[in-house]
């Protein structure tokens, strides 16, 4: 039905409680093709984790509610499946690795046993076969002496080793989509570099697609083929990594890129910073979510949600500055070609 | 060229006994000096002892060896009233803005506590006025003084923590991962503010962080730590452009840069192995087991600091 491996359309997710409703995801569209890595970036609370957890249907419902939208995988709308129906996909077709590998592993069970448990739940194989697969996976993620790791408890491993075990576990059913939710945030840079390497290697060998969530623009530059920037429950800019890094169009993306000090290039006088804090999604703003922090904010921004504009094939931006009726030209302060936004007269 | 240092540290040691004859060598023979108005960045991976250095400097831990010299005075052994006086000169900004503010105290109380203890300001009214001024200086408003920490976002709490540290008008501030818990856009706000305050209040920072790009941005000089020892120290421009120690080289190579073409074309030489344990360390270079150039000498003899350029020192046998 759809040409993409996974296609999420107009997804709205809310969390209901006694006082009201937190509109965590407010109309998210994205797709994922086979063998590619999609980076999902944004600050804490922007809805990136909720989005992927909804794809996996990991949020308990209630309090979570999928208000509208579809999640189409392999011709099936996952948003309409019940828990039992999802079981066929979770772990087998999609698997997920989390930021904190310690809390994701069962502390009372040996590594081998927990991996076997998951493997045999999805595949009809014997105990010995399972062990063979597990040892192969542990070797693939670069753990020395997999035999010892197999019979050890999670707390005896280091953070980097635990994250490798998580990856081995997630990949052992050969899923077509691996969702990585800030997998390296808790790790040191040298270990992070090793883990990213392992993920790239496995992706190539097993032809897996990855959704990689992070707030680190450096990590996403290393990993992602395409990029989606989220803010206040919406994807405000998406495109190839080159589009977003070199030709960013949304003021929030400028701010995000400009506020990161870099190891490359000259040391700037001052970092660009975005004033204020993200909006409260209990009562999301009527117009653009970023309006209250945007220095280019116009009247229309406060009142109406900006439509999606395709500035180049596949490069979509939600910003009123790109509307042909907008007369103000704004020079992007960041990016490779700091050109004027096309079609605009100088104000 | 004899230059006056604000703070000198010579051979600082801090060991934590673990029982059963085991000792954790958190800081092992660390020496450095900071000039007035300068920012020294202290970087390294978790567990390398950078926080322990900061805490020992402020005497939150009792040093097990070495000397701390502040404005020419050996403060390693001082206690009592002089120690309390020193607290008004040296302050700390903590990493976790959620854990470092007392949840039962209002922001105003938290900020003015140091003023009261040190009897700064003639009376309560004057102290309140000073508190308001401090809050405004760090980008909060006086209305915030009556609120409790839980009512604030992470960035605002960190601002309150900074106001508390600056209340006693210190000269020297240890920023211990002061921005690591914050989101990027808020991080930039706080970094810019710390830099403004440095100008405004003539502060000297020891900036402890694991994020190398942030340290490059804020520091004039950088010290790289590995397992309780400083392996390289020098001008930031020098260390980042010509890293001399294999560990510094590996560390810098491991940081991903926000440039997709560059990142994807880069041949990745991930550093092998993981940090070894700092318990009961043997002599020799502590990086030897991960170092691609390690020789027999590295495994047996502890390398000394050697000058490789102007104001650039490295502890490595290869040089």
GROMACS .gro file of N, CA and C in nm, chain A residues 42-44 158-161 164 188-194 196-197 215-225 241-242 245-246 252 256-257 259-277 293 336, chain B residues 44-47 50 153 156 182-189 191-193 195-196 210-214 216-218 240 247 250-266 268-275 290:
model
  336
   42UNK      N    1   1.550   1.716   1.925
   42UNK     CA    2   1.471   1.817   1.995
   42UNK      C    3   1.507   1.814   2.142
   43UNK      N    4   1.459   1.915   2.214
   43UNK     CA    5   1.493   1.924   2.356
   43UNK      C    6   1.402   1.836   2.439
   44UNK      N    7   1.433   1.824   2.568
   44UNK     CA    8   1.348   1.740   2.651
   44UNK      C    9   1.206   1.795   2.654
  158UNK      N   10   2.992  -0.286   3.273
  158UNK     CA   11   3.003  -0.141   3.270
  158UNK      C   12   2.891  -0.084   3.184
  159UNK      N   13   2.874   0.046   3.190
  159UNK     CA   14   2.767   0.111   3.114
  159UNK      C   15   2.774   0.080   2.966
  160UNK      N   16   2.896   0.086   2.911
  160UNK     CA   17   2.912   0.061   2.768
  160UNK      C   18   2.879  -0.084   2.734
  161UNK      N   19   2.922  -0.176   2.820
  161UNK     CA   20   2.892  -0.319   2.796
  161UNK      C   21   2.743  -0.346   2.803
  164UNK      N   22   2.583  -0.239   2.493
  164UNK     CA   23   2.609  -0.338   2.388
  164UNK      C   24   2.518  -0.458   2.402
  188UNK      N   25   3.020   0.798   2.819
  188UNK     CA   26   3.132   0.887   2.790
  188UNK      C   27   3.159   0.892   2.641
  189UNK      N   28   3.223   1.001   2.596
  189UNK     CA   29   3.243   1.017   2.452
  189UNK      C   30   3.316   0.902   2.385
  190UNK      N   31   3.419   0.850   2.449
  190UNK     CA   32   3.494   0.743   2.381
  190UNK      C   33   3.408   0.617   2.370
  191UNK      N   34   3.326   0.591   2.472
  191UNK     CA   35   3.237   0.475   2.467
  191UNK      C   36   3.123   0.503   2.368
  192UNK      N   37   3.077   0.627   2.367
  192UNK     CA   38   2.974   0.666   2.272
  192UNK      C   39   3.019   0.639   2.129
  193UNK      N   40   3.144   0.675   2.100
  193UNK     CA   41   3.198   0.653   1.966
  193UNK      C   42   3.195   0.505   1.932
  194UNK      N   43   3.229   0.419   2.030
  194UNK     CA   44   3.228   0.275   2.005
  194UNK      C   45   3.086   0.224   1.978
  196UNK      N   46   2.821   0.394   1.869
  196UNK     CA   47   2.770   0.442   1.741
  196UNK      C   48   2.827   0.359   1.627
  197UNK      N   49   2.955   0.324   1.643
  197UNK     CA   50   3.021   0.241   1.543
  197UNK      C   51   2.950   0.106   1.528
  215UNK      N   52   1.944   1.452   2.147
  215UNK     CA   53   1.943   1.598   2.148
  215UNK      C   54   2.080   1.650   2.110
  216UNK      N   55   2.170   1.556   2.080
  216UNK     CA   56   2.307   1.594   2.047
  216UNK      C   57   2.323   1.607   1.896
  217UNK      N   58   2.345   1.729   1.847
  217UNK     CA   59   2.351   1.751   1.703
  217UNK      C   60   2.473   1.685   1.641
  218UNK      N   61   2.577   1.665   1.718
  218UNK     CA   62   2.696   1.598   1.667
  218UNK      C   63   2.667   1.451   1.640
  219UNK      N   64   2.600   1.386   1.734
  219UNK     CA   65   2.568   1.245   1.719
  219UNK      C   66   2.476   1.225   1.598
  220UNK      N   67   2.381   1.315   1.583
  220UNK     CA   68   2.286   1.299   1.474
  220UNK      C   69   2.356   1.321   1.339
  221UNK      N   70   2.454   1.411   1.338
  221UNK     CA   71   2.529   1.435   1.214
  221UNK      C   72   2.603   1.309   1.174
  222UNK      N   73   2.649   1.236   1.273
  222UNK     CA   74   2.725   1.113   1.246
  222UNK      C   75   2.632   1.002   1.198
  223UNK      N   76   2.513   0.992   1.256
  223UNK     CA   77   2.427   0.877   1.234
  223UNK      C   78   2.324   0.893   1.123
  224UNK      N   79   2.260   1.008   1.115
  224UNK     CA   80   2.136   1.017   1.040
  224UNK      C   81   2.154   1.043   0.891
  225UNK      N   82   2.070   0.977   0.811
  225UNK     CA   83   2.061   1.011   0.670
  225UNK      C   84   1.962   1.126   0.654
  241UNK      N   85   2.008   1.515   0.611
  241UNK     CA   86   2.097   1.575   0.710
  241UNK      C   87   2.163   1.700   0.652
  242UNK      N   88   2.199   1.693   0.523
  242UNK     CA   89   2.265   1.808   0.460
  242UNK      C   90   2.170   1.927   0.455
  245UNK      N   91   2.135   2.064   0.819
  245UNK     CA   92   2.256   2.122   0.878
  245UNK      C   93   2.311   2.238   0.795
  246UNK      N   94   2.304   2.226   0.663
  246UNK     CA   95   2.368   2.330   0.582
  246UNK      C   96   2.270   2.436   0.533
  252UNK      N   97   1.399   2.793   1.486
  252UNK     CA   98   1.436   2.706   1.598
  252UNK      C   99   1.559   2.621   1.562
  256UNK      N  100   1.905   2.604   1.754
  256UNK     CA  101   1.957   2.476   1.803
  256UNK      C  102   2.102   2.457   1.756
  257UNK      N  103   2.126   2.485   1.628
  257UNK     CA  104   2.260   2.468   1.574
  257UNK      C  105   2.355   2.573   1.628
  259UNK      N  106   2.340   2.731   1.915
  259UNK     CA  107   2.366   2.731   2.059
  259UNK      C  108   2.461   2.620   2.100
  260UNK      N  109   2.501   2.537   2.002
  260UNK     CA  110   2.596   2.430   2.034
  260UNK      C  111   2.737   2.476   2.009
  261UNK      N  112   2.820   2.482   2.110
  261UNK     CA  113   2.960   2.511   2.080
  261UNK      C  114   3.018   2.394   2.003
  262UNK      N  115   3.110   2.421   1.912
  262UNK     CA  116   3.161   2.313   1.829
  262UNK      C  117   3.310   2.296   1.850
  263UNK      N  118   3.359   2.178   1.815
  263UNK     CA  119   3.502   2.153   1.822
  263UNK      C  120   3.572   2.203   1.698
  264UNK      N  121   3.492   2.229   1.592
  264UNK     CA  122   3.551   2.267   1.464
  264UNK      C  123   3.537   2.417   1.445
  265UNK      N  124   3.624   2.474   1.370
  265UNK     CA  125   3.611   2.613   1.333
  265UNK      C  126   3.656   2.707   1.444
  266UNK      N  127   3.629   2.836   1.424
  266UNK     CA  128   3.672   2.937   1.521
  266UNK      C  129   3.581   2.935   1.642
  267UNK      N  130   3.634   2.983   1.752
  267UNK     CA  131   3.552   2.997   1.872
  267UNK      C  132   3.473   3.127   1.858
  268UNK      N  133   3.340   3.119   1.858
  268UNK     CA  134   3.262   3.242   1.840
  268UNK      C  135   3.269   3.328   1.966
  269UNK      N  136   3.243   3.458   1.947
  269UNK     CA  137   3.242   3.552   2.058
  269UNK      C  138   3.137   3.512   2.161
  270UNK      N  139   3.020   3.488   2.111
  270UNK     CA  140   2.907   3.453   2.197
  270UNK      C  141   2.830   3.341   2.133
  271UNK      N  142   2.770   3.256   2.215
  271UNK     CA  143   2.684   3.152   2.160
  271UNK      C  144   2.549   3.214   2.131
  272UNK      N  145   2.489   3.166   2.023
  272UNK     CA  146   2.351   3.207   1.998
  272UNK      C  147   2.267   3.136   2.102
  273UNK      N  148   2.176   3.206   2.164
  273UNK     CA  149   2.092   3.131   2.257
  273UNK      C  150   1.947   3.163   2.228
  274UNK      N  151   1.862   3.070   2.265
  274UNK     CA  152   1.720   3.092   2.244
  274UNK      C  153   1.663   3.139   2.377
  275UNK      N  154   1.607   3.258   2.383
  275UNK     CA  155   1.554   3.304   2.512
  275UNK      C  156   1.431   3.222   2.551
  276UNK      N  157   1.401   3.222   2.678
  276UNK     CA  158   1.278   3.158   2.725
  276UNK      C  159   1.287   3.008   2.732
  277UNK      N  160   1.173   2.946   2.754
  277UNK     CA  161   1.164   2.800   2.768
  277UNK      C  162   1.049   2.750   2.681
  293UNK      N  163   0.924   3.238   2.156
  293UNK     CA  164   1.069   3.248   2.174
  293UNK      C  165   1.139   3.296   2.048
  336UNK      N  166   2.562   2.655   0.583
  336UNK     CA  167   2.674   2.667   0.492
  336UNK      C  168   2.654   2.785   0.397
  391UNK      N  169   3.748   1.528   3.120
  391UNK     CA  170   3.781   1.387   3.136
  391UNK      C  171   3.652   1.308   3.143
  392UNK      N  172   3.667   1.175   3.134
  392UNK     CA  173   3.548   1.091   3.136
  392UNK      C  174   3.501   1.069   3.278
  393UNK      N  175   3.384   1.011   3.293
  393UNK     CA  176   3.332   0.991   3.428
  393UNK      C  177   3.425   0.901   3.506
  394UNK      N  178   3.442   0.934   3.633
  394UNK     CA  179   3.528   0.855   3.719
  394UNK      C  180   3.674   0.892   3.711
  397UNK      N  181   3.766   1.435   3.825
  397UNK     CA  182   3.760   1.579   3.809
  397UNK      C  183   3.673   1.646   3.915
  500UNK      N  184   1.197   2.562   3.637
  500UNK     CA  185   1.253   2.469   3.539
  500UNK      C  186   1.401   2.447   3.571
  503UNK      N  187   1.615   2.759   3.529
  503UNK     CA  188   1.593   2.860   3.633
  503UNK      C  189   1.658   2.818   3.765
  529UNK      N  190   2.138   2.044   3.147
  529UNK     CA  191   2.042   2.133   3.082
  529UNK      C  192   2.029   2.104   2.933
  530UNK      N  193   1.917   2.147   2.876
  530UNK     CA  194   1.897   2.134   2.733
  530UNK      C  195   1.986   2.230   2.656
  531UNK      N  196   2.015   2.196   2.531
  531UNK     CA  197   2.111   2.278   2.454
  531UNK      C  198   2.080   2.426   2.454
  532UNK      N  199   1.955   2.463   2.427
  532UNK     CA  200   1.927   2.606   2.413
  532UNK      C  201   1.941   2.676   2.548
  533UNK      N  202   1.905   2.608   2.655
  533UNK     CA  203   1.919   2.666   2.789
  533UNK      C  204   2.066   2.668   2.828
  534UNK      N  205   2.137   2.563   2.787
  534UNK     CA  206   2.281   2.554   2.811
  534UNK      C  207   2.351   2.680   2.759
  535UNK      N  208   2.315   2.720   2.638
  535UNK     CA  209   2.379   2.836   2.578
  535UNK      C  210   2.348   2.961   2.659
  536UNK      N  211   2.226   2.974   2.709
  536UNK     CA  212   2.191   3.089   2.792
  536UNK      C  213   2.281   3.095   2.915
  538UNK      N  214   2.576   2.942   2.967
  538UNK     CA  215   2.717   2.967   2.933
  538UNK      C  216   2.741   3.115   2.909
  539UNK      N  217   2.652   3.176   2.829
  539UNK     CA  218   2.668   3.318   2.803
  539UNK      C  219   2.664   3.399   2.932
  540UNK      N  220   2.574   3.358   3.023
  540UNK     CA  221   2.561   3.430   3.148
  540UNK      C  222   2.687   3.415   3.233
  542UNK      N  223   2.979   3.371   3.130
  542UNK     CA  224   3.086   3.452   3.072
  542UNK      C  225   3.066   3.599   3.103
  543UNK      N  226   2.938   3.645   3.101
  543UNK     CA  227   2.911   3.785   3.136
  543UNK      C  228   2.948   3.812   3.281
  557UNK      N  229   3.249   1.734   3.105
  557UNK     CA  230   3.291   1.625   3.019
  557UNK      C  231   3.272   1.663   2.874
  558UNK      N  232   3.200   1.773   2.850
  558UNK     CA  233   3.172   1.816   2.713
  558UNK      C  234   3.288   1.901   2.662
  559UNK      N  235   3.367   1.843   2.573
  559UNK     CA  236   3.488   1.912   2.528
  559UNK      C  237   3.460   2.038   2.450
  560UNK      N  238   3.348   2.040   2.377
  560UNK     CA  239   3.323   2.159   2.296
  560UNK      C  240   3.283   2.278   2.383
  561UNK      N  241   3.211   2.252   2.491
  561UNK     CA  242   3.175   2.360   2.582
  561UNK      C  243   3.301   2.416   2.649
  563UNK      N  244   3.605   2.411   2.538
  563UNK     CA  245   3.684   2.486   2.441
  563UNK      C  246   3.631   2.628   2.431
  564UNK      N  247   3.500   2.640   2.439
  564UNK     CA  248   3.437   2.768   2.421
  564UNK      C  249   3.461   2.862   2.539
  565UNK      N  250   3.459   2.811   2.661
  565UNK     CA  251   3.462   2.898   2.778
  565UNK      C  252   3.601   2.916   2.839
  587UNK      N  253   4.358   2.191   2.183
  587UNK     CA  254   4.256   2.144   2.090
  587UNK      C  255   4.311   2.129   1.948
  594UNK      N  256   4.572   1.008   2.470
  594UNK     CA  257   4.436   1.009   2.525
  594UNK      C  258   4.360   1.132   2.479
  597UNK      N  259   4.258   1.080   2.126
  597UNK     CA  260   4.145   0.990   2.114
  597UNK      C  261   4.015   1.053   2.158
  598UNK      N  262   4.024   1.128   2.267
  598UNK     CA  263   3.905   1.194   2.321
  598UNK      C  264   3.850   1.294   2.221
  599UNK      N  265   3.938   1.375   2.164
  599UNK     CA  266   3.893   1.476   2.068
  599UNK      C  267   3.838   1.409   1.943
  600UNK      N  268   3.900   1.298   1.903
  600UNK     CA  269   3.852   1.229   1.784
  600UNK      C  270   3.716   1.166   1.804
  601UNK      N  271   3.682   1.138   1.929
  601UNK     CA  272   3.557   1.067   1.957
  601UNK      C  273   3.436   1.160   1.960
  602UNK      N  274   3.460   1.290   1.969
  602UNK     CA  275   3.347   1.383   1.980
  602UNK      C  276   3.286   1.405   1.842
  603UNK      N  277   3.160   1.371   1.824
  603UNK     CA  278   3.100   1.395   1.693
  603UNK      C  279   3.072   1.544   1.672
  604UNK      N  280   3.095   1.590   1.551
  604UNK     CA  281   3.080   1.731   1.518
  604UNK      C  282   2.951   1.750   1.439
  605UNK      N  283   2.886   1.863   1.459
  605UNK     CA  284   2.759   1.888   1.392
  605UNK      C  285   2.781   1.925   1.246
  606UNK      N  286   2.833   1.834   1.170
  606UNK     CA  287   2.859   1.857   1.028
  606UNK      C  288   2.850   1.721   0.959
  607UNK      N  289   2.735   1.688   0.896
  607UNK     CA  290   2.715   1.553   0.846
  607UNK      C  291   2.818   1.506   0.743
  608UNK      N  292   2.857   1.593   0.648
  608UNK     CA  293   2.953   1.548   0.547
  608UNK      C  294   3.086   1.513   0.610
  609UNK      N  295   3.129   1.600   0.702
  609UNK     CA  296   3.255   1.578   0.771
  609UNK      C  297   3.249   1.450   0.854
  610UNK      N  298   3.139   1.431   0.926
  610UNK     CA  299   3.126   1.315   1.014
  610UNK      C  300   3.127   1.185   0.935
  611UNK      N  301   3.058   1.186   0.819
  611UNK     CA  302   3.046   1.061   0.745
  611UNK      C  303   3.170   1.028   0.666
  612UNK      N  304   3.252   1.129   0.638
  612UNK     CA  305   3.373   1.100   0.560
  612UNK      C  306   3.488   1.068   0.655
  613UNK      N  307   3.470   1.101   0.781
  613UNK     CA  308   3.578   1.084   0.879
  613UNK      C  309   3.607   0.935   0.901
  615UNK      N  310   3.688   0.671   1.132
  615UNK     CA  311   3.670   0.665   1.275
  615UNK      C  312   3.769   0.571   1.339
  616UNK      N  313   3.847   0.625   1.429
  616UNK     CA  314   3.941   0.541   1.501
  616UNK      C  315   3.896   0.540   1.646
  617UNK      N  316   3.790   0.464   1.672
  617UNK     CA  317   3.738   0.462   1.808
  617UNK      C  318   3.843   0.406   1.902
  618UNK      N  319   3.856   0.472   2.017
  618UNK     CA  320   3.951   0.426   2.117
  618UNK      C  321   3.906   0.291   2.169
  619UNK      N  322   3.999   0.199   2.178
  619UNK     CA  323   3.960   0.065   2.222
  619UNK      C  324   3.949   0.059   2.374
  620UNK      N  325   3.873  -0.036   2.421
  620UNK     CA  326   3.868  -0.065   2.563
  620UNK      C  327   3.794   0.039   2.645
  621UNK      N  328   3.792   0.014   2.773
  621UNK     CA  329   3.724   0.104   2.864
  621UNK      C  330   3.819   0.146   2.975
  622UNK      N  331   3.775   0.246   3.048
  622UNK     CA  332   3.856   0.298   3.158
  622UNK      C  333   3.879   0.187   3.260
  637UNK      N  334   4.511   0.115   2.706
  637UNK     CA  335   4.427   0.156   2.594
  637UNK      C  336   4.507   0.227   2.485
   0.00000   0.00000   0.00000
